[in-house]
Backbone as CSV, one residue per row, in Angstrom:
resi,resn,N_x,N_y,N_z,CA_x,CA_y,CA_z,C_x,C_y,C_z
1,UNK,-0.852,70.549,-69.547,-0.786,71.352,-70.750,0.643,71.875,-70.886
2,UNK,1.092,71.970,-71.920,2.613,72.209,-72.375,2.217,73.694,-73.396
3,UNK,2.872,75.148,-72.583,3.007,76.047,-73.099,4.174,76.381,-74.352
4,UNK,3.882,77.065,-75.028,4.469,77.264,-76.060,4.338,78.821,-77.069
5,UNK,5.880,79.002,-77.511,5.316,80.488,-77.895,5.403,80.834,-79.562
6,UNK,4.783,81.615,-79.712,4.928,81.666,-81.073,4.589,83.430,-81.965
7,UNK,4.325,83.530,-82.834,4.114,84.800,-83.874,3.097,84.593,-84.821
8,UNK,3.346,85.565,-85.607,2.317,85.632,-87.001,2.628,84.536,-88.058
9,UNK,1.889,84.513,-89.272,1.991,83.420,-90.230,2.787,83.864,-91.418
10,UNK,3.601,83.051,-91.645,4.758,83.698,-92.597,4.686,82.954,-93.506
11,UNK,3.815,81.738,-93.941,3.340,81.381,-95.092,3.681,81.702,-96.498
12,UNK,3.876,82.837,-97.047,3.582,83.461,-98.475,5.526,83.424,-98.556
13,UNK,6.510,83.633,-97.632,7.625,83.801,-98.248,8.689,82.247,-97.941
14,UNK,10.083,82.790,-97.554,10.520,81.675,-97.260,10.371,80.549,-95.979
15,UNK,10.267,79.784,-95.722,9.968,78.731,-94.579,10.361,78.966,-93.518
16,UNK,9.874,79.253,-92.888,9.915,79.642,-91.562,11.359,78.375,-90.636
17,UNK,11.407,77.472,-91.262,12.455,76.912,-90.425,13.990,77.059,-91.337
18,UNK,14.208,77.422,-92.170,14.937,78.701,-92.715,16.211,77.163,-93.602
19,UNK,15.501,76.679,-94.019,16.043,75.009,-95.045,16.578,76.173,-96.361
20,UNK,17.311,75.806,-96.802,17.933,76.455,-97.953,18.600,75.501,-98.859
21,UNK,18.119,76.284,-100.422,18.674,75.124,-101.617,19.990,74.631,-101.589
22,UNK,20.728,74.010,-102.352,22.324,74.038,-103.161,22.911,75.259,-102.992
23,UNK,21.926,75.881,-103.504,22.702,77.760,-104.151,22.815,78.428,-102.800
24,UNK,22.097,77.930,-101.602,21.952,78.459,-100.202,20.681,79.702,-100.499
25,UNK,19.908,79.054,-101.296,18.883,80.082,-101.382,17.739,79.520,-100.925
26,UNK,16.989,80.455,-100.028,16.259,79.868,-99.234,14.654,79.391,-99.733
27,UNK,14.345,78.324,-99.470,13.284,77.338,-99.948,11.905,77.873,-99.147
28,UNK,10.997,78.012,-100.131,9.492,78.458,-99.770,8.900,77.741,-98.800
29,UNK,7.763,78.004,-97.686,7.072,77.491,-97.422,6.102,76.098,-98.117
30,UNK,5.835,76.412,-98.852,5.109,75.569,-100.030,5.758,73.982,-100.616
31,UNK,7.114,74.581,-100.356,7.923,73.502,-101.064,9.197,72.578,-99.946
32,UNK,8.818,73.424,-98.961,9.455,73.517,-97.647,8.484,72.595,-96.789
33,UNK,8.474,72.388,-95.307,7.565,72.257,-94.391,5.990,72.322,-94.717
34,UNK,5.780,73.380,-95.668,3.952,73.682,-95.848,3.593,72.457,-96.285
35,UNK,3.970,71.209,-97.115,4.041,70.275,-97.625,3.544,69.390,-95.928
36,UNK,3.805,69.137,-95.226,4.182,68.486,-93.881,2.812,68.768,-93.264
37,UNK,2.913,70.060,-93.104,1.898,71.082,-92.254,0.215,71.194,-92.806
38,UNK,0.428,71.112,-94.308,-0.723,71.213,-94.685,-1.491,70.210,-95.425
39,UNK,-0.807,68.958,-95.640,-0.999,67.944,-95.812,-0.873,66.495,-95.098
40,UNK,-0.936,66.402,-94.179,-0.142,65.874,-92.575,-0.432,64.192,-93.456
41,UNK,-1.737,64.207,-93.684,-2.455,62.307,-94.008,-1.872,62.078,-94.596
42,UNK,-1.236,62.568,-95.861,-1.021,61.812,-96.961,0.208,62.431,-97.440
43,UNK,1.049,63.475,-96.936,2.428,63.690,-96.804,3.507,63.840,-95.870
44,UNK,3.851,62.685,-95.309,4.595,62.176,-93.913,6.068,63.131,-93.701
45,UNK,6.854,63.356,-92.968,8.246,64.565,-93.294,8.769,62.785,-93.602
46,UNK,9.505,63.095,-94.300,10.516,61.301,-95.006,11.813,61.313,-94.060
47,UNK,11.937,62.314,-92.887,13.247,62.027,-91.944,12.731,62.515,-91.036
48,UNK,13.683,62.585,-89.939,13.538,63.060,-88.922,14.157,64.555,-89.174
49,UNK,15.122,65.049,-89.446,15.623,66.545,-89.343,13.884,67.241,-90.393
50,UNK,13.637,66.562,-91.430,12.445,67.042,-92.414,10.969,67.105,-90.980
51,UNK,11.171,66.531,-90.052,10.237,66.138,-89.262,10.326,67.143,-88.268
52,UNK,11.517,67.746,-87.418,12.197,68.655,-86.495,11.476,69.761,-87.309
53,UNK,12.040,70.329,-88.499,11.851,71.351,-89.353,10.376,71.662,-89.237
54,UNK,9.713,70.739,-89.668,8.588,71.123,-89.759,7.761,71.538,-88.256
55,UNK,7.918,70.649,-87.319,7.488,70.941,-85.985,7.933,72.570,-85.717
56,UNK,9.306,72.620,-85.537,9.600,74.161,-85.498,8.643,75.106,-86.465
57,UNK,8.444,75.013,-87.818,7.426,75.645,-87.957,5.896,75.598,-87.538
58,UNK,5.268,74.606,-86.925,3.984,74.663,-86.495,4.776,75.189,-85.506
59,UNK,5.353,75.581,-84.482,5.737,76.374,-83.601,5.210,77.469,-83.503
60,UNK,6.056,78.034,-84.970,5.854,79.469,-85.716,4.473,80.249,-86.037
61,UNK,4.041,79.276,-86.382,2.521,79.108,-87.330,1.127,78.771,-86.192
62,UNK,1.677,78.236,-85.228,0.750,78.088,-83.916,-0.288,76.896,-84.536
63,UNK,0.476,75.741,-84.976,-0.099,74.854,-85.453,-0.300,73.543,-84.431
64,UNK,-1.183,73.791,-83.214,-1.119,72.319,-82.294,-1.565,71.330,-83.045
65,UNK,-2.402,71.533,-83.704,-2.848,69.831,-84.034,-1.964,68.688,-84.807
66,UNK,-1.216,69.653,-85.641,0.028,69.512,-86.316,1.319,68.735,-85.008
67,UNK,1.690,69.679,-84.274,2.610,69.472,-83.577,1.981,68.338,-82.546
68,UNK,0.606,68.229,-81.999,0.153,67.102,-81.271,0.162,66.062,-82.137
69,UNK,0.223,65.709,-83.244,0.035,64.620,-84.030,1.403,63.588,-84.642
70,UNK,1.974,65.195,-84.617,3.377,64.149,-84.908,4.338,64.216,-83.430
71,UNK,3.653,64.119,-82.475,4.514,63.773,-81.373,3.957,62.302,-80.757
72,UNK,4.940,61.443,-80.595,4.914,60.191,-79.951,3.802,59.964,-79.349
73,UNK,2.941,59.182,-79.048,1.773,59.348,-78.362,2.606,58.638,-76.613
74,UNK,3.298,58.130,-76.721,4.087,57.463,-75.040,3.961,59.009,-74.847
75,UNK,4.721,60.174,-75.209,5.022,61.479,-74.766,4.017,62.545,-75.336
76,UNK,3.106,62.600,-75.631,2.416,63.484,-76.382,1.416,64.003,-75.012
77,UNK,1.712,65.690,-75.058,0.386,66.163,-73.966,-0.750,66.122,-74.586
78,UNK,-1.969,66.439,-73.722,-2.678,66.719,-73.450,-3.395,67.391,-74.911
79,UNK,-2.301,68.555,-74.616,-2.858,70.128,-75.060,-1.682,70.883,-75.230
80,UNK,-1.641,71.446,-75.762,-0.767,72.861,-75.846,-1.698,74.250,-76.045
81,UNK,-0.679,75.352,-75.819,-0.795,76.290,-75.531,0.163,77.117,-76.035
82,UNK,-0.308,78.979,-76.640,0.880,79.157,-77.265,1.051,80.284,-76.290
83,UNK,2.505,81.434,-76.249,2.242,82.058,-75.394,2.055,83.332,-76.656
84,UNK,1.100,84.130,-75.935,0.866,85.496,-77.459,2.554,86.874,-76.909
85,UNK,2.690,86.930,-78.425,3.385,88.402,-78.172,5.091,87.351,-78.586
86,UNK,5.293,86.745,-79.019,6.479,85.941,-79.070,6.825,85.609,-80.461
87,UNK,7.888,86.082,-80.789,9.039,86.346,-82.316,9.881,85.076,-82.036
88,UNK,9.651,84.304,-83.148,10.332,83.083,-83.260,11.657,83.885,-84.868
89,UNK,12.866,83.612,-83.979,13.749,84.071,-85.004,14.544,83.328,-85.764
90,UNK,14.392,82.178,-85.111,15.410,81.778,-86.290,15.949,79.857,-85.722
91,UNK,16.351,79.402,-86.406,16.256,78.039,-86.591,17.902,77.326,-86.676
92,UNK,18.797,76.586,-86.345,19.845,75.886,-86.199,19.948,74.898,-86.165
93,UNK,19.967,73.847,-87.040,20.345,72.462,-86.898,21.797,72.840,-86.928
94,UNK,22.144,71.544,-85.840,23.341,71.568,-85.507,24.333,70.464,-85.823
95,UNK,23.165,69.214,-85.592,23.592,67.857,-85.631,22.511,66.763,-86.349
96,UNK,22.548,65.523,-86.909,21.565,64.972,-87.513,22.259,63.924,-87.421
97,UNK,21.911,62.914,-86.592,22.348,61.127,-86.677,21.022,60.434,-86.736
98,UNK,21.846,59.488,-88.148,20.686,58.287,-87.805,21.162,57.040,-87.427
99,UNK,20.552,56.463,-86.405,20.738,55.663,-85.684,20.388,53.963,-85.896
100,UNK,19.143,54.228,-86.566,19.172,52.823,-87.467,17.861,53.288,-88.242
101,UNK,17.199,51.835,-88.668,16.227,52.661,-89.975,15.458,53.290,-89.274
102,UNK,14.856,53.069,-88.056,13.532,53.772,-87.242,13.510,54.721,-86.009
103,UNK,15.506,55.322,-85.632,15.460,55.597,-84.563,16.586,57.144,-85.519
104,UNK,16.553,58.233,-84.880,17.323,59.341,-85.476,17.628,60.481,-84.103
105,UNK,18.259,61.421,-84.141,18.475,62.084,-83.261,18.583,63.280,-84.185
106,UNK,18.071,64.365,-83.975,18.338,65.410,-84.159,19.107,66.496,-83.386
107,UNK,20.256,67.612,-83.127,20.459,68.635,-82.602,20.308,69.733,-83.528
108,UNK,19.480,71.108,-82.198,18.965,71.771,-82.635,19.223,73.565,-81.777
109,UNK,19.104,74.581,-82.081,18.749,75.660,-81.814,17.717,76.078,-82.083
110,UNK,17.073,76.654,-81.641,15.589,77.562,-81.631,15.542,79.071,-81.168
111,UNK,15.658,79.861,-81.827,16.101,81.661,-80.862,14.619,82.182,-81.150
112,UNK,14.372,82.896,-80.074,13.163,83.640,-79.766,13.259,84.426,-79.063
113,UNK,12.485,85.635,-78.908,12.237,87.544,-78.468,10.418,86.860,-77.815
114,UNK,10.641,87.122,-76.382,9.117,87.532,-75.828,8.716,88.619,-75.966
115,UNK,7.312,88.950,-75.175,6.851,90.033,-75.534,7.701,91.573,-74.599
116,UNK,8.138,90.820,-73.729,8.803,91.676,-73.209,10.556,92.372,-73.758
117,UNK,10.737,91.371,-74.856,12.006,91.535,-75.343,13.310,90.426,-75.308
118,UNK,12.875,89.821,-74.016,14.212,88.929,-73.617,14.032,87.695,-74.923
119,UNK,15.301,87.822,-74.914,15.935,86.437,-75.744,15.814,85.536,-75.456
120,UNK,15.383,83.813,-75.690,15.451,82.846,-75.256,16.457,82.112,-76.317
121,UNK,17.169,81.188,-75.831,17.595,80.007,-76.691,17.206,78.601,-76.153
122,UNK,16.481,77.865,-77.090,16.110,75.977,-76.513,17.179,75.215,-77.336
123,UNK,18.288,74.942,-76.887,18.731,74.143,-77.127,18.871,72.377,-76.597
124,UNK,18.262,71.861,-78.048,17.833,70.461,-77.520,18.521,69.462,-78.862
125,UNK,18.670,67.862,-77.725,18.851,67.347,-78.669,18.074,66.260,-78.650
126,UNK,17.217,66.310,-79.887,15.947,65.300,-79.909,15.903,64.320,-80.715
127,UNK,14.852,62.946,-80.031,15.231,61.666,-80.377,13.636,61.248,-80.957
128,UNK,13.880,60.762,-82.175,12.746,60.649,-82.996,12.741,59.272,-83.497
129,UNK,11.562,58.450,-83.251,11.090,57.273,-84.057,10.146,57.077,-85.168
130,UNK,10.534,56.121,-85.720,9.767,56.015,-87.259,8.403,54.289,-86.893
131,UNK,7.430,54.733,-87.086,6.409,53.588,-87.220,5.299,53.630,-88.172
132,UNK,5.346,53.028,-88.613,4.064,52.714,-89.710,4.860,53.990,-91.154
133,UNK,6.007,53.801,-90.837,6.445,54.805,-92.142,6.314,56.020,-91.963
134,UNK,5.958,56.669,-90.686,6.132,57.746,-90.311,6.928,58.123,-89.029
135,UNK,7.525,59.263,-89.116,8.462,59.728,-88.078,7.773,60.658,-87.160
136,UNK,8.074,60.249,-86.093,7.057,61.171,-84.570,8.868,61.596,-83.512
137,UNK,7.970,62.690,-83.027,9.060,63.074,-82.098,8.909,62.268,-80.815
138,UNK,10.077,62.004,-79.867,9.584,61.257,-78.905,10.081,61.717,-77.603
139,UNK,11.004,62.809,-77.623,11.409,63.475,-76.237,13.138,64.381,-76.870
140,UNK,13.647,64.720,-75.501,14.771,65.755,-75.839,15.188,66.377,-74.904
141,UNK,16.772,66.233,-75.117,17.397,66.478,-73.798,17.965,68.105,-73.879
142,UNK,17.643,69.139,-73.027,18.136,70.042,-73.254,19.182,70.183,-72.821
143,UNK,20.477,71.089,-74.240,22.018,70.956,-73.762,21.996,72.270,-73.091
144,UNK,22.632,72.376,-71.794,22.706,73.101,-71.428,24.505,74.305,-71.936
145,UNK,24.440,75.561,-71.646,25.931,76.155,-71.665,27.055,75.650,-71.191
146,UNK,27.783,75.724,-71.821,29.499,75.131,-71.190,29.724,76.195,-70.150
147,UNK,30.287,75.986,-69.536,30.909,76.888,-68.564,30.128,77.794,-67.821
């Protein structure tokens, strides 16, 4: 089982993985990720960073079936687990290559507050494949600090 932490449902305002228009104004749930999340059969993320995004929000949202479904099945657990009491703050793409039509890499930040307070940062850079016209996550190397 692969633990995981997360918060309340932030649904009603802007998207929890924090995608922003032209104007840099930030894009709804609804029109954002909720699209991904709440329609999984019949609305695929069309990239991989659209695919990252959305996973980070089932993060948020404590969405396993979501996040078990679009992960690779070679790498996909079991189960997940979320941990309770955990503030997901905030979201960083860093980097976005695509690699050919079916293979992409994403880099990413993820910042989070446990229940106890401490800060975490996951910084990863993750490698995503496309089959049957859909994009699954398939693993990720965490970058560690310079120095």
């Amino acid at each position: 089982m692969v633990v995981f932490m997360s918060t309340n449902d932030p649904t009603n305002g802007p998207c929890p993985c924090g995608r922003t228009d032209r104007r840099d104004k930030p894009i709804g749930y609804a029109l954002c990720c909720g699209r991904y999340l709440d329609d999984f059969e019949n609305t695929p993320a069309p990239d991989a960073e659209s695919l990252m995004r959305s996973r980070y929000s089932a993060f948020v949202l404590e969405r396993g079936p979501y996040l078990l479904a679009t992960w690779h099945a070679s790498h996909r657990p079991a189960s997940i687990a979320f941990e309770p009491g955990v503030k997901w703050l905030g979201l960083d793409v860093r980097s976005r290559s695509v690699l050919d039509a079916d293979h992409a890499e994403v880099e990413f930040v993820a910042r989070s507050r446990g229940p106890a307070g401490a800060a975490t940062r996951l910084h990863e850079r993750s490698r995503f494949v496309r089959e049957d016209n859909r994009w699954y996550y398939l693993d990720g190397d965490l970058q560690l600090p310079l120095g």
